[in-house]
Structure formats: structure tokens, C-alpha cells
CSV table of C-alpha atoms in Angstrom, one decimal:
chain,number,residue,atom,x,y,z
A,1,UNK,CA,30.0,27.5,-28.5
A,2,UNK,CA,32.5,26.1,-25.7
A,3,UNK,CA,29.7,26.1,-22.8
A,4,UNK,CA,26.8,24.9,-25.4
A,5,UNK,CA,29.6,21.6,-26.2
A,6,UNK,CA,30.2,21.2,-22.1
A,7,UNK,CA,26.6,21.2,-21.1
A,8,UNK,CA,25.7,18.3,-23.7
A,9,UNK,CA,29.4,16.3,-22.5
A,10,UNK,CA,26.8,14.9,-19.6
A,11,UNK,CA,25.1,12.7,-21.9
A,12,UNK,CA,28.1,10.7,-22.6
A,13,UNK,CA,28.8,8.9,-19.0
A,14,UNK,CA,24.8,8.5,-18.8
A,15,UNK,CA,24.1,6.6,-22.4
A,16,UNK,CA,27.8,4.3,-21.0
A,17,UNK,CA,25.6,3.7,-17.6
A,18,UNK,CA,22.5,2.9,-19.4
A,19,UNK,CA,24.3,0.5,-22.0
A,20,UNK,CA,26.6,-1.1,-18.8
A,21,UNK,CA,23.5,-1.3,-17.3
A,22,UNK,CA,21.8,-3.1,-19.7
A,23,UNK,CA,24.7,-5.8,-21.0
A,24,UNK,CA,24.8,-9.0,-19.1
A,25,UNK,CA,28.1,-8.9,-17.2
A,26,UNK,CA,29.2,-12.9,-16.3
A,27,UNK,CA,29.0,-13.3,-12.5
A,28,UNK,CA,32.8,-14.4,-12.4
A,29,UNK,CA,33.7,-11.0,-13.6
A,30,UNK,CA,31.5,-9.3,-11.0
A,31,UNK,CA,32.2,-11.1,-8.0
A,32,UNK,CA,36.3,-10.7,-9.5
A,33,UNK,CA,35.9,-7.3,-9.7
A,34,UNK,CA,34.0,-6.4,-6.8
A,35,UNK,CA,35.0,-9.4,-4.0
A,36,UNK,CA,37.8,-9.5,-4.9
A,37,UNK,CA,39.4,-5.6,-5.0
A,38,UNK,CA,36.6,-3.3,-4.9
A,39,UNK,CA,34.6,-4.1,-1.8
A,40,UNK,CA,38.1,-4.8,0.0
A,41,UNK,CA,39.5,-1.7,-0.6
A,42,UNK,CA,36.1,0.7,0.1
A,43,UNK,CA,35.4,-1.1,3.4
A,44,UNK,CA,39.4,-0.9,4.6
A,45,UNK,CA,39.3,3.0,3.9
A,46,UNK,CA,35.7,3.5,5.6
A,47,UNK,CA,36.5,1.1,8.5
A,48,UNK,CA,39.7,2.9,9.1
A,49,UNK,CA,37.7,6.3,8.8
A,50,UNK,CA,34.9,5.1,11.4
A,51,UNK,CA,37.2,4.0,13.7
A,52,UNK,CA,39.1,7.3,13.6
A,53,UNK,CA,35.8,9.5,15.0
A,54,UNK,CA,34.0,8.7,18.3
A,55,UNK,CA,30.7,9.1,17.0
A,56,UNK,CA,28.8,7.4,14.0
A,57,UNK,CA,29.6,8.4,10.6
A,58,UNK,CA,26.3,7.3,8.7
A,59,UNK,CA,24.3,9.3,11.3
A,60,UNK,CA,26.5,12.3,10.3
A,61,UNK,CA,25.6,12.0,6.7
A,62,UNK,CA,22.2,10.8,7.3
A,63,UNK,CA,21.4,14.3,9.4
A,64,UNK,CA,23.2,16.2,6.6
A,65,UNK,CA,21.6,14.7,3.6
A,66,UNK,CA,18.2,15.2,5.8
A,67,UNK,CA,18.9,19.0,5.9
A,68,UNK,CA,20.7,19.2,2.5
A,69,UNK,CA,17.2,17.9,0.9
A,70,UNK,CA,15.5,20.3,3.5
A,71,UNK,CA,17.6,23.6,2.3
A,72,UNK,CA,16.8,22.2,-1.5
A,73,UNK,CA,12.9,22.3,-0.6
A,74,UNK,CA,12.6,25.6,0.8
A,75,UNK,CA,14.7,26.8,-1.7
A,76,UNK,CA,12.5,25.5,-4.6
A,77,UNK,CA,9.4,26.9,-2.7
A,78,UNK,CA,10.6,30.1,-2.0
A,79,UNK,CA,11.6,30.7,-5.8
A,80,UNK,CA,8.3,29.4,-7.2
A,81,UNK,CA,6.5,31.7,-4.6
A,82,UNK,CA,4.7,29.0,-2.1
A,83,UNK,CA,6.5,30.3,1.2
């Protein structure tokens, strides 16, 4: 019964996204909210991360989501008999 009850717990955060996503939020709040301490504090911490490494970060990631989604292919093709 406990792992039945945790598997359905995902539709919880994704109805509160699809109803956030669908209220109309006033633009003061937004630009509050996100000028004001969110964008501030996520590009101080990336910034200060960049600047730490002698190479580009968002190449890094790029390359590993390429091969990530690669792995995920082959994977999927291998188990439904294709390869």
C-alpha cells in the first residue's frame, strides 16, 4: 500500500504547476519576485561558478545532456529489440 500511495504523490506538485500556470500572476509580483531576489541570487552563484573553471560550463552540460539523451536512445532501442 506505502509504494501504491508514493507513486500517485507525483500528481500533487504537477496539478499546483498546471493551476500556477494557469492563474494570472500581477507583473509587480513577478518582476518582485524574480528581479528583484531570484534572478540576483541564481546569476551570482553561476557567475561565481563559471568563473571558478577555465573552460565553458554550458558546453559541459550541453555535451552531457547530448550523450545522456544518446545513452536513453540506445537504451530504449536495445530493449524493444531494434538494435
Amino acid at each position: 500500500m506505502r509504494k501504491a500511495r508514493g507513486r500517485r504523490l507525483w500528481v500533487i506538485p504537477v496539478a499546483l504547476a498546471g493551476v500556477a500556470a494557469m492563474l494570472p500572476w500581477p507583473p509587480g509580483a513577478i518582476e518582485r519576485y524574480y528581479a528583484g531576489a531570484a534572478y540576483p541570487t541564481l546569476q551570482a552563484s553561476v557567475t561565481a561558478a563559471s568563473n571558478a573553471v577555465p573552460f565553458a560550463l554550458f558546453d559541459v552540460l550541453a555535451v552531457a545532456a547530448a550523450a545522456g539523451l544518446a545513452l536513453v536512445w540506445a537504451r530504449a532501442f536495445a530493449a524493444a529489440g531494434r538494435v
